[in-house]
């Protein structure tokens, strides 16, 4: 979870990336049997989180991978400077040498739209990026995570989307009555 200075957002959207990261952390804590938040820079009380310091996603990713998780989510605007491209290199080496069968899913959730490229800024090729505008979209994005990462076939995505459409249409039918 990135709380570096760049997560303070823009003049139009003050602290939005930081707020999305905090909300994602709270949602995951409530919905998961086992959850370990790792903030960069480190913080003792996430409810008092403020944007400060450099972005060291590599150390946070290494710490997360030590726990041998099934899923690692990185919530960041994609700008990393301590060291630059460190997380991309950690993910590349991990994928190539330690987890070529992709037992661990790693996904980058980016709450910031990169206007220069009309897409969320990526961290690196080994870390697929999904735009996450609002924290309430987290679980929908996690539904896409395995497909985005390449560990799920197209058929699984089609079934997932069909279920989501049915849920949404069912919710709309109930609201119209």
mmCIF file of the C-alpha atoms, coordinates in Angstrom:
data_MODEL
# 
_entry.id   MODEL 
# 
loop_
_atom_site.group_PDB 
_atom_site.id 
_atom_site.type_symbol 
_atom_site.label_atom_id 
_atom_site.label_alt_id 
_atom_site.label_comp_id 
_atom_site.label_asym_id 
_atom_site.label_entity_id 
_atom_site.label_seq_id 
_atom_site.pdbx_PDB_ins_code 
_atom_site.Cartn_x 
_atom_site.Cartn_y 
_atom_site.Cartn_z 
_atom_site.occupancy 
_atom_site.B_iso_or_equiv 
_atom_site.pdbx_formal_charge 
_atom_site.auth_seq_id 
_atom_site.auth_comp_id 
_atom_site.auth_asym_id 
_atom_site.auth_atom_id 
_atom_site.pdbx_PDB_model_num 
ATOM 1   C CA . UNK A 1 1   ? 0.000   0.000   0.000   1.00 0.00 ? 1   UNK A CA 1 
ATOM 2   C CA . UNK A 1 2   ? 1.656   3.173   -1.242  1.00 0.00 ? 2   UNK A CA 1 
ATOM 3   C CA . UNK A 1 3   ? 1.492   6.160   1.087   1.00 0.00 ? 3   UNK A CA 1 
ATOM 4   C CA . UNK A 1 4   ? 4.422   8.045   -0.420  1.00 0.00 ? 4   UNK A CA 1 
ATOM 5   C CA . UNK A 1 5   ? 4.200   11.744  -1.155  1.00 0.00 ? 5   UNK A CA 1 
ATOM 6   C CA . UNK A 1 6   ? 2.858   11.124  -4.672  1.00 0.00 ? 6   UNK A CA 1 
ATOM 7   C CA . UNK A 1 7   ? -0.230  9.455   -3.149  1.00 0.00 ? 7   UNK A CA 1 
ATOM 8   C CA . UNK A 1 8   ? -1.329  12.896  -1.950  1.00 0.00 ? 8   UNK A CA 1 
ATOM 9   C CA . UNK A 1 9   ? -2.992  13.220  -5.361  1.00 0.00 ? 9   UNK A CA 1 
ATOM 10  C CA . UNK A 1 10  ? -3.588  16.214  -7.571  1.00 0.00 ? 10  UNK A CA 1 
ATOM 11  C CA . UNK A 1 11  ? -5.081  19.624  -6.884  1.00 0.00 ? 11  UNK A CA 1 
ATOM 12  C CA . UNK A 1 12  ? -8.373  18.337  -8.328  1.00 0.00 ? 12  UNK A CA 1 
ATOM 13  C CA . UNK A 1 13  ? -8.357  15.095  -6.340  1.00 0.00 ? 13  UNK A CA 1 
ATOM 14  C CA . UNK A 1 14  ? -6.535  15.747  -3.078  1.00 0.00 ? 14  UNK A CA 1 
ATOM 15  C CA . UNK A 1 15  ? -5.479  12.570  -1.269  1.00 0.00 ? 15  UNK A CA 1 
ATOM 16  C CA . UNK A 1 16  ? -7.617  10.357  -3.518  1.00 0.00 ? 16  UNK A CA 1 
ATOM 17  C CA . UNK A 1 17  ? -4.922  7.705   -4.162  1.00 0.00 ? 17  UNK A CA 1 
ATOM 18  C CA . UNK A 1 18  ? -4.223  7.558   -0.427  1.00 0.00 ? 18  UNK A CA 1 
ATOM 19  C CA . UNK A 1 19  ? -7.936  7.287   0.383   1.00 0.00 ? 19  UNK A CA 1 
ATOM 20  C CA . UNK A 1 20  ? -8.375  4.454   -2.125  1.00 0.00 ? 20  UNK A CA 1 
ATOM 21  C CA . UNK A 1 21  ? -5.387  2.587   -0.621  1.00 0.00 ? 21  UNK A CA 1 
ATOM 22  C CA . UNK A 1 22  ? -6.792  2.975   2.909   1.00 0.00 ? 22  UNK A CA 1 
ATOM 23  C CA . UNK A 1 23  ? -10.267 1.869   1.808   1.00 0.00 ? 23  UNK A CA 1 
ATOM 24  C CA . UNK A 1 24  ? -8.822  -1.164  -0.016  1.00 0.00 ? 24  UNK A CA 1 
ATOM 25  C CA . UNK A 1 25  ? -6.918  -2.105  3.131   1.00 0.00 ? 25  UNK A CA 1 
ATOM 26  C CA . UNK A 1 26  ? -10.060 -1.871  5.258   1.00 0.00 ? 26  UNK A CA 1 
ATOM 27  C CA . UNK A 1 27  ? -12.137 -3.873  2.743   1.00 0.00 ? 27  UNK A CA 1 
ATOM 28  C CA . UNK A 1 28  ? -9.512  -6.612  2.522   1.00 0.00 ? 28  UNK A CA 1 
ATOM 29  C CA . UNK A 1 29  ? -9.189  -6.748  6.313   1.00 0.00 ? 29  UNK A CA 1 
ATOM 30  C CA . UNK A 1 30  ? -12.957 -7.225  6.647   1.00 0.00 ? 30  UNK A CA 1 
ATOM 31  C CA . UNK A 1 31  ? -13.287 -9.764  3.820   1.00 0.00 ? 31  UNK A CA 1 
ATOM 32  C CA . UNK A 1 32  ? -10.165 -11.909 4.293   1.00 0.00 ? 32  UNK A CA 1 
ATOM 33  C CA . UNK A 1 33  ? -9.392  -14.761 6.646   1.00 0.00 ? 33  UNK A CA 1 
ATOM 34  C CA . UNK A 1 34  ? -5.746  -13.739 6.618   1.00 0.00 ? 34  UNK A CA 1 
ATOM 35  C CA . UNK A 1 35  ? -4.573  -10.280 5.591   1.00 0.00 ? 35  UNK A CA 1 
ATOM 36  C CA . UNK A 1 36  ? -1.280  -8.455  6.107   1.00 0.00 ? 36  UNK A CA 1 
ATOM 37  C CA . UNK A 1 37  ? -1.136  -4.792  5.105   1.00 0.00 ? 37  UNK A CA 1 
ATOM 38  C CA . UNK A 1 38  ? 2.321   -3.518  4.213   1.00 0.00 ? 38  UNK A CA 1 
ATOM 39  C CA . UNK A 1 39  ? 2.529   0.245   3.821   1.00 0.00 ? 39  UNK A CA 1 
ATOM 40  C CA . UNK A 1 40  ? 5.419   2.041   2.195   1.00 0.00 ? 40  UNK A CA 1 
ATOM 41  C CA . UNK A 1 41  ? 6.783   3.937   3.994   1.00 0.00 ? 41  UNK A CA 1 
ATOM 42  C CA . UNK A 1 42  ? 5.895   1.790   7.025   1.00 0.00 ? 42  UNK A CA 1 
ATOM 43  C CA . UNK A 1 43  ? 3.250   3.066   9.439   1.00 0.00 ? 43  UNK A CA 1 
ATOM 44  C CA . UNK A 1 44  ? 2.048   1.966   12.890  1.00 0.00 ? 44  UNK A CA 1 
ATOM 45  C CA . UNK A 1 45  ? -1.605  3.053   12.698  1.00 0.00 ? 45  UNK A CA 1 
ATOM 46  C CA . UNK A 1 46  ? -3.130  3.026   9.225   1.00 0.00 ? 46  UNK A CA 1 
ATOM 47  C CA . UNK A 1 47  ? -6.121  5.058   10.362  1.00 0.00 ? 47  UNK A CA 1 
ATOM 48  C CA . UNK A 1 48  ? -3.693  7.950   10.828  1.00 0.00 ? 48  UNK A CA 1 
ATOM 49  C CA . UNK A 1 49  ? -2.116  7.471   7.416   1.00 0.00 ? 49  UNK A CA 1 
ATOM 50  C CA . UNK A 1 50  ? -0.664  10.506  5.659   1.00 0.00 ? 50  UNK A CA 1 
ATOM 51  C CA . UNK A 1 51  ? 1.199   10.847  2.382   1.00 0.00 ? 51  UNK A CA 1 
ATOM 52  C CA . UNK A 1 52  ? 4.892   11.156  3.116   1.00 0.00 ? 52  UNK A CA 1 
ATOM 53  C CA . UNK A 1 53  ? 8.292   10.016  1.887   1.00 0.00 ? 53  UNK A CA 1 
ATOM 54  C CA . UNK A 1 54  ? 9.680   8.091   -1.058  1.00 0.00 ? 54  UNK A CA 1 
ATOM 55  C CA . UNK A 1 55  ? 8.126   5.075   -2.785  1.00 0.00 ? 55  UNK A CA 1 
ATOM 56  C CA . UNK A 1 56  ? 9.919   1.800   -1.997  1.00 0.00 ? 56  UNK A CA 1 
ATOM 57  C CA . UNK A 1 57  ? 7.622   -0.848  -3.424  1.00 0.00 ? 57  UNK A CA 1 
ATOM 58  C CA . UNK A 1 58  ? 10.465  -3.371  -3.825  1.00 0.00 ? 58  UNK A CA 1 
ATOM 59  C CA . UNK A 1 59  ? 11.010  -3.805  -0.070  1.00 0.00 ? 59  UNK A CA 1 
ATOM 60  C CA . UNK A 1 60  ? 7.267   -4.058  0.549   1.00 0.00 ? 60  UNK A CA 1 
ATOM 61  C CA . UNK A 1 61  ? 6.932   -6.665  -2.219  1.00 0.00 ? 61  UNK A CA 1 
ATOM 62  C CA . UNK A 1 62  ? 9.829   -8.700  -0.793  1.00 0.00 ? 62  UNK A CA 1 
ATOM 63  C CA . UNK A 1 63  ? 8.235   -8.553  2.660   1.00 0.00 ? 63  UNK A CA 1 
ATOM 64  C CA . UNK A 1 64  ? 4.888   -9.682  1.254   1.00 0.00 ? 64  UNK A CA 1 
ATOM 65  C CA . UNK A 1 65  ? 6.448   -12.569 -0.688  1.00 0.00 ? 65  UNK A CA 1 
ATOM 66  C CA . UNK A 1 66  ? 8.198   -13.824 2.470   1.00 0.00 ? 66  UNK A CA 1 
ATOM 67  C CA . UNK A 1 67  ? 4.745   -14.756 3.821   1.00 0.00 ? 67  UNK A CA 1 
ATOM 68  C CA . UNK A 1 68  ? 4.186   -17.131 0.854   1.00 0.00 ? 68  UNK A CA 1 
ATOM 69  C CA . UNK A 1 69  ? 0.778   -15.647 0.017   1.00 0.00 ? 69  UNK A CA 1 
ATOM 70  C CA . UNK A 1 70  ? -1.671  -16.763 -2.643  1.00 0.00 ? 70  UNK A CA 1 
ATOM 71  C CA . UNK A 1 71  ? -2.265  -13.171 -3.724  1.00 0.00 ? 71  UNK A CA 1 
ATOM 72  C CA . UNK A 1 72  ? -0.242  -9.956  -3.514  1.00 0.00 ? 72  UNK A CA 1 
ATOM 73  C CA . UNK A 1 73  ? -2.015  -6.704  -4.323  1.00 0.00 ? 73  UNK A CA 1 
ATOM 74  C CA . UNK A 1 74  ? -0.011  -3.538  -4.793  1.00 0.00 ? 74  UNK A CA 1 
ATOM 75  C CA . UNK A 1 75  ? -2.051  -0.340  -4.517  1.00 0.00 ? 75  UNK A CA 1 
ATOM 76  C CA . UNK A 1 76  ? 0.086   2.431   -5.969  1.00 0.00 ? 76  UNK A CA 1 
ATOM 77  C CA . UNK A 1 77  ? 0.083   5.216   -8.526  1.00 0.00 ? 77  UNK A CA 1 
ATOM 78  C CA . UNK A 1 78  ? 2.917   3.360   -10.256 1.00 0.00 ? 78  UNK A CA 1 
ATOM 79  C CA . UNK A 1 79  ? 5.611   5.957   -9.552  1.00 0.00 ? 79  UNK A CA 1 
ATOM 80  C CA . UNK A 1 80  ? 8.487   4.299   -7.731  1.00 0.00 ? 80  UNK A CA 1 
ATOM 81  C CA . UNK A 1 81  ? 11.695  6.088   -6.837  1.00 0.00 ? 81  UNK A CA 1 
ATOM 82  C CA . UNK A 1 82  ? 13.435  4.274   -3.969  1.00 0.00 ? 82  UNK A CA 1 
ATOM 83  C CA . UNK A 1 83  ? 14.841  2.483   -5.973  1.00 0.00 ? 83  UNK A CA 1 
ATOM 84  C CA . UNK A 1 84  ? 13.398  3.262   -9.363  1.00 0.00 ? 84  UNK A CA 1 
ATOM 85  C CA . UNK A 1 85  ? 11.829  0.143   -10.952 1.00 0.00 ? 85  UNK A CA 1 
ATOM 86  C CA . UNK A 1 86  ? 12.792  -1.949  -7.911  1.00 0.00 ? 86  UNK A CA 1 
ATOM 87  C CA . UNK A 1 87  ? 9.421   -3.698  -7.615  1.00 0.00 ? 87  UNK A CA 1 
ATOM 88  C CA . UNK A 1 88  ? 9.428   -4.483  -11.340 1.00 0.00 ? 88  UNK A CA 1 
ATOM 89  C CA . UNK A 1 89  ? 12.786  -6.206  -10.968 1.00 0.00 ? 89  UNK A CA 1 
ATOM 90  C CA . UNK A 1 90  ? 11.752  -8.105  -7.815  1.00 0.00 ? 90  UNK A CA 1 
ATOM 91  C CA . UNK A 1 91  ? 8.602   -9.317  -9.591  1.00 0.00 ? 91  UNK A CA 1 
ATOM 92  C CA . UNK A 1 92  ? 10.541  -10.304 -12.725 1.00 0.00 ? 92  UNK A CA 1 
ATOM 93  C CA . UNK A 1 93  ? 13.129  -12.334 -10.804 1.00 0.00 ? 93  UNK A CA 1 
ATOM 94  C CA . UNK A 1 94  ? 10.434  -13.924 -8.632  1.00 0.00 ? 94  UNK A CA 1 
ATOM 95  C CA . UNK A 1 95  ? 8.411   -14.942 -11.699 1.00 0.00 ? 95  UNK A CA 1 
ATOM 96  C CA . UNK A 1 96  ? 11.359  -16.230 -13.716 1.00 0.00 ? 96  UNK A CA 1 
ATOM 97  C CA . UNK A 1 97  ? 13.274  -18.083 -10.990 1.00 0.00 ? 97  UNK A CA 1 
ATOM 98  C CA . UNK A 1 98  ? 11.104  -18.717 -7.930  1.00 0.00 ? 98  UNK A CA 1 
ATOM 99  C CA . UNK A 1 99  ? 7.518   -18.976 -9.190  1.00 0.00 ? 99  UNK A CA 1 
ATOM 100 C CA . UNK A 1 100 ? 7.439   -19.805 -12.911 1.00 0.00 ? 100 UNK A CA 1 
ATOM 101 C CA . UNK A 1 101 ? 4.166   -21.752 -12.433 1.00 0.00 ? 101 UNK A CA 1 
ATOM 102 C CA . UNK A 1 102 ? 2.489   -18.611 -11.014 1.00 0.00 ? 102 UNK A CA 1 
ATOM 103 C CA . UNK A 1 103 ? 1.394   -20.099 -7.701  1.00 0.00 ? 103 UNK A CA 1 
ATOM 104 C CA . UNK A 1 104 ? 1.353   -16.556 -6.318  1.00 0.00 ? 104 UNK A CA 1 
ATOM 105 C CA . UNK A 1 105 ? -0.854  -14.027 -8.089  1.00 0.00 ? 105 UNK A CA 1 
ATOM 106 C CA . UNK A 1 106 ? 0.564   -10.500 -8.114  1.00 0.00 ? 106 UNK A CA 1 
ATOM 107 C CA . UNK A 1 107 ? -1.617  -7.610  -9.269  1.00 0.00 ? 107 UNK A CA 1 
ATOM 108 C CA . UNK A 1 108 ? -0.994  -3.859  -9.308  1.00 0.00 ? 108 UNK A CA 1 
ATOM 109 C CA . UNK A 1 109 ? -4.128  -1.816  -8.585  1.00 0.00 ? 109 UNK A CA 1 
ATOM 110 C CA . UNK A 1 110 ? -3.651  1.773   -9.696  1.00 0.00 ? 110 UNK A CA 1 
ATOM 111 C CA . UNK A 1 111 ? -6.106  4.445   -8.476  1.00 0.00 ? 111 UNK A CA 1 
ATOM 112 C CA . UNK A 1 112 ? -4.592  7.103   -10.775 1.00 0.00 ? 112 UNK A CA 1 
ATOM 113 C CA . UNK A 1 113 ? -5.224  7.558   -14.502 1.00 0.00 ? 113 UNK A CA 1 
ATOM 114 C CA . UNK A 1 114 ? -2.083  8.475   -16.469 1.00 0.00 ? 114 UNK A CA 1 
ATOM 115 C CA . UNK A 1 115 ? -3.344  11.151  -18.870 1.00 0.00 ? 115 UNK A CA 1 
ATOM 116 C CA . UNK A 1 116 ? -0.223  10.880  -21.068 1.00 0.00 ? 116 UNK A CA 1 
ATOM 117 C CA . UNK A 1 117 ? -0.938  7.236   -21.938 1.00 0.00 ? 117 UNK A CA 1 
ATOM 118 C CA . UNK A 1 118 ? -4.731  7.125   -21.408 1.00 0.00 ? 118 UNK A CA 1 
ATOM 119 C CA . UNK A 1 119 ? -4.303  4.238   -18.959 1.00 0.00 ? 119 UNK A CA 1 
ATOM 120 C CA . UNK A 1 120 ? -3.083  3.536   -15.427 1.00 0.00 ? 120 UNK A CA 1 
ATOM 121 C CA . UNK A 1 121 ? 0.721   3.723   -15.127 1.00 0.00 ? 121 UNK A CA 1 
ATOM 122 C CA . UNK A 1 122 ? 2.261   0.267   -14.849 1.00 0.00 ? 122 UNK A CA 1 
ATOM 123 C CA . UNK A 1 123 ? 5.080   -0.841  -12.572 1.00 0.00 ? 123 UNK A CA 1 
ATOM 124 C CA . UNK A 1 124 ? 6.484   -3.493  -14.903 1.00 0.00 ? 124 UNK A CA 1 
ATOM 125 C CA . UNK A 1 125 ? 5.623   -6.407  -17.195 1.00 0.00 ? 125 UNK A CA 1 
ATOM 126 C CA . UNK A 1 126 ? 5.678   -9.011  -14.406 1.00 0.00 ? 126 UNK A CA 1 
ATOM 127 C CA . UNK A 1 127 ? 3.073   -6.996  -12.460 1.00 0.00 ? 127 UNK A CA 1 
ATOM 128 C CA . UNK A 1 128 ? -0.155  -6.677  -14.451 1.00 0.00 ? 128 UNK A CA 1 
ATOM 129 C CA . UNK A 1 129 ? -1.958  -3.395  -13.784 1.00 0.00 ? 129 UNK A CA 1 
ATOM 130 C CA . UNK A 1 130 ? -5.678  -2.838  -13.312 1.00 0.00 ? 130 UNK A CA 1 
ATOM 131 C CA . UNK A 1 131 ? -7.163  0.620   -12.852 1.00 0.00 ? 131 UNK A CA 1 
ATOM 132 C CA . UNK A 1 132 ? -9.062  0.966   -9.567  1.00 0.00 ? 132 UNK A CA 1 
ATOM 133 C CA . UNK A 1 133 ? -10.929 4.246   -9.552  1.00 0.00 ? 133 UNK A CA 1 
ATOM 134 C CA . UNK A 1 134 ? -12.980 3.547   -6.431  1.00 0.00 ? 134 UNK A CA 1 
ATOM 135 C CA . UNK A 1 135 ? -12.362 1.104   -3.585  1.00 0.00 ? 135 UNK A CA 1 
ATOM 136 C CA . UNK A 1 136 ? -15.878 -0.314  -3.894  1.00 0.00 ? 136 UNK A CA 1 
ATOM 137 C CA . UNK A 1 137 ? -14.800 -1.726  -7.277  1.00 0.00 ? 137 UNK A CA 1 
ATOM 138 C CA . UNK A 1 138 ? -12.111 -3.821  -5.575  1.00 0.00 ? 138 UNK A CA 1 
ATOM 139 C CA . UNK A 1 139 ? -13.931 -7.140  -5.625  1.00 0.00 ? 139 UNK A CA 1 
ATOM 140 C CA . UNK A 1 140 ? -14.953 -6.719  -9.264  1.00 0.00 ? 140 UNK A CA 1 
ATOM 141 C CA . UNK A 1 141 ? -11.315 -6.007  -10.106 1.00 0.00 ? 141 UNK A CA 1 
ATOM 142 C CA . UNK A 1 142 ? -10.210 -9.080  -8.151  1.00 0.00 ? 142 UNK A CA 1 
ATOM 143 C CA . UNK A 1 143 ? -12.576 -11.070 -10.348 1.00 0.00 ? 143 UNK A CA 1 
ATOM 144 C CA . UNK A 1 144 ? -10.485 -9.914  -13.303 1.00 0.00 ? 144 UNK A CA 1 
ATOM 145 C CA . UNK A 1 145 ? -7.165  -10.416 -11.515 1.00 0.00 ? 145 UNK A CA 1 
ATOM 146 C CA . UNK A 1 146 ? -6.455  -14.005 -12.574 1.00 0.00 ? 146 UNK A CA 1 
ATOM 147 C CA . UNK A 1 147 ? -7.351  -13.219 -16.176 1.00 0.00 ? 147 UNK A CA 1 
ATOM 148 C CA . UNK A 1 148 ? -5.259  -10.040 -16.224 1.00 0.00 ? 148 UNK A CA 1 
ATOM 149 C CA . UNK A 1 149 ? -2.318  -11.965 -14.841 1.00 0.00 ? 149 UNK A CA 1 
ATOM 150 C CA . UNK A 1 150 ? -2.697  -14.680 -17.450 1.00 0.00 ? 150 UNK A CA 1 
ATOM 151 C CA . UNK A 1 151 ? -3.359  -17.533 -15.029 1.00 0.00 ? 151 UNK A CA 1 
ATOM 152 C CA . UNK A 1 152 ? -7.025  -17.954 -16.044 1.00 0.00 ? 152 UNK A CA 1 
ATOM 153 C CA . UNK A 1 153 ? -8.427  -18.842 -19.478 1.00 0.00 ? 153 UNK A CA 1 
ATOM 154 C CA . UNK A 1 154 ? -10.758 -16.630 -21.499 1.00 0.00 ? 154 UNK A CA 1 
ATOM 155 C CA . UNK A 1 155 ? -13.630 -19.032 -20.784 1.00 0.00 ? 155 UNK A CA 1 
ATOM 156 C CA . UNK A 1 156 ? -13.328 -18.305 -17.053 1.00 0.00 ? 156 UNK A CA 1 
ATOM 157 C CA . UNK A 1 157 ? -13.512 -14.559 -17.723 1.00 0.00 ? 157 UNK A CA 1 
ATOM 158 C CA . UNK A 1 158 ? -16.591 -15.026 -19.912 1.00 0.00 ? 158 UNK A CA 1 
ATOM 159 C CA . UNK A 1 159 ? -18.334 -17.018 -17.151 1.00 0.00 ? 159 UNK A CA 1 
ATOM 160 C CA . UNK A 1 160 ? -17.365 -14.402 -14.561 1.00 0.00 ? 160 UNK A CA 1 
ATOM 161 C CA . UNK A 1 161 ? -18.711 -11.564 -16.714 1.00 0.00 ? 161 UNK A CA 1 
ATOM 162 C CA . UNK A 1 162 ? -21.944 -13.453 -17.406 1.00 0.00 ? 162 UNK A CA 1 
ATOM 163 C CA . UNK A 1 163 ? -22.485 -13.926 -13.646 1.00 0.00 ? 163 UNK A CA 1 
ATOM 164 C CA . UNK A 1 164 ? -21.792 -10.232 -12.982 1.00 0.00 ? 164 UNK A CA 1 
ATOM 165 C CA . UNK A 1 165 ? -24.244 -9.162  -15.702 1.00 0.00 ? 165 UNK A CA 1 
ATOM 166 C CA . UNK A 1 166 ? -26.903 -11.465 -14.248 1.00 0.00 ? 166 UNK A CA 1 
ATOM 167 C CA . UNK A 1 167 ? -26.281 -10.007 -10.771 1.00 0.00 ? 167 UNK A CA 1 
ATOM 168 C CA . UNK A 1 168 ? -26.502 -6.444  -12.048 1.00 0.00 ? 168 UNK A CA 1 
ATOM 169 C CA . UNK A 1 169 ? -29.652 -7.101  -14.058 1.00 0.00 ? 169 UNK A CA 1 
ATOM 170 C CA . UNK A 1 170 ? -31.207 -8.857  -11.075 1.00 0.00 ? 170 UNK A CA 1 
ATOM 171 C CA . UNK A 1 171 ? -30.388 -5.865  -8.865  1.00 0.00 ? 171 UNK A CA 1 
ATOM 172 C CA . UNK A 1 172 ? -31.906 -3.458  -11.416 1.00 0.00 ? 172 UNK A CA 1 
ATOM 173 C CA . UNK A 1 173 ? -35.068 -5.567  -11.710 1.00 0.00 ? 173 UNK A CA 1 
ATOM 174 C CA . UNK A 1 174 ? -35.455 -5.494  -7.931  1.00 0.00 ? 174 UNK A CA 1 
ATOM 175 C CA . UNK A 1 175 ? -34.930 -1.718  -7.820  1.00 0.00 ? 175 UNK A CA 1 
ATOM 176 C CA . UNK A 1 176 ? -37.575 -1.083  -10.504 1.00 0.00 ? 176 UNK A CA 1 
ATOM 177 C CA . UNK A 1 177 ? -40.304 -2.978  -8.660  1.00 0.00 ? 177 UNK A CA 1 
# 
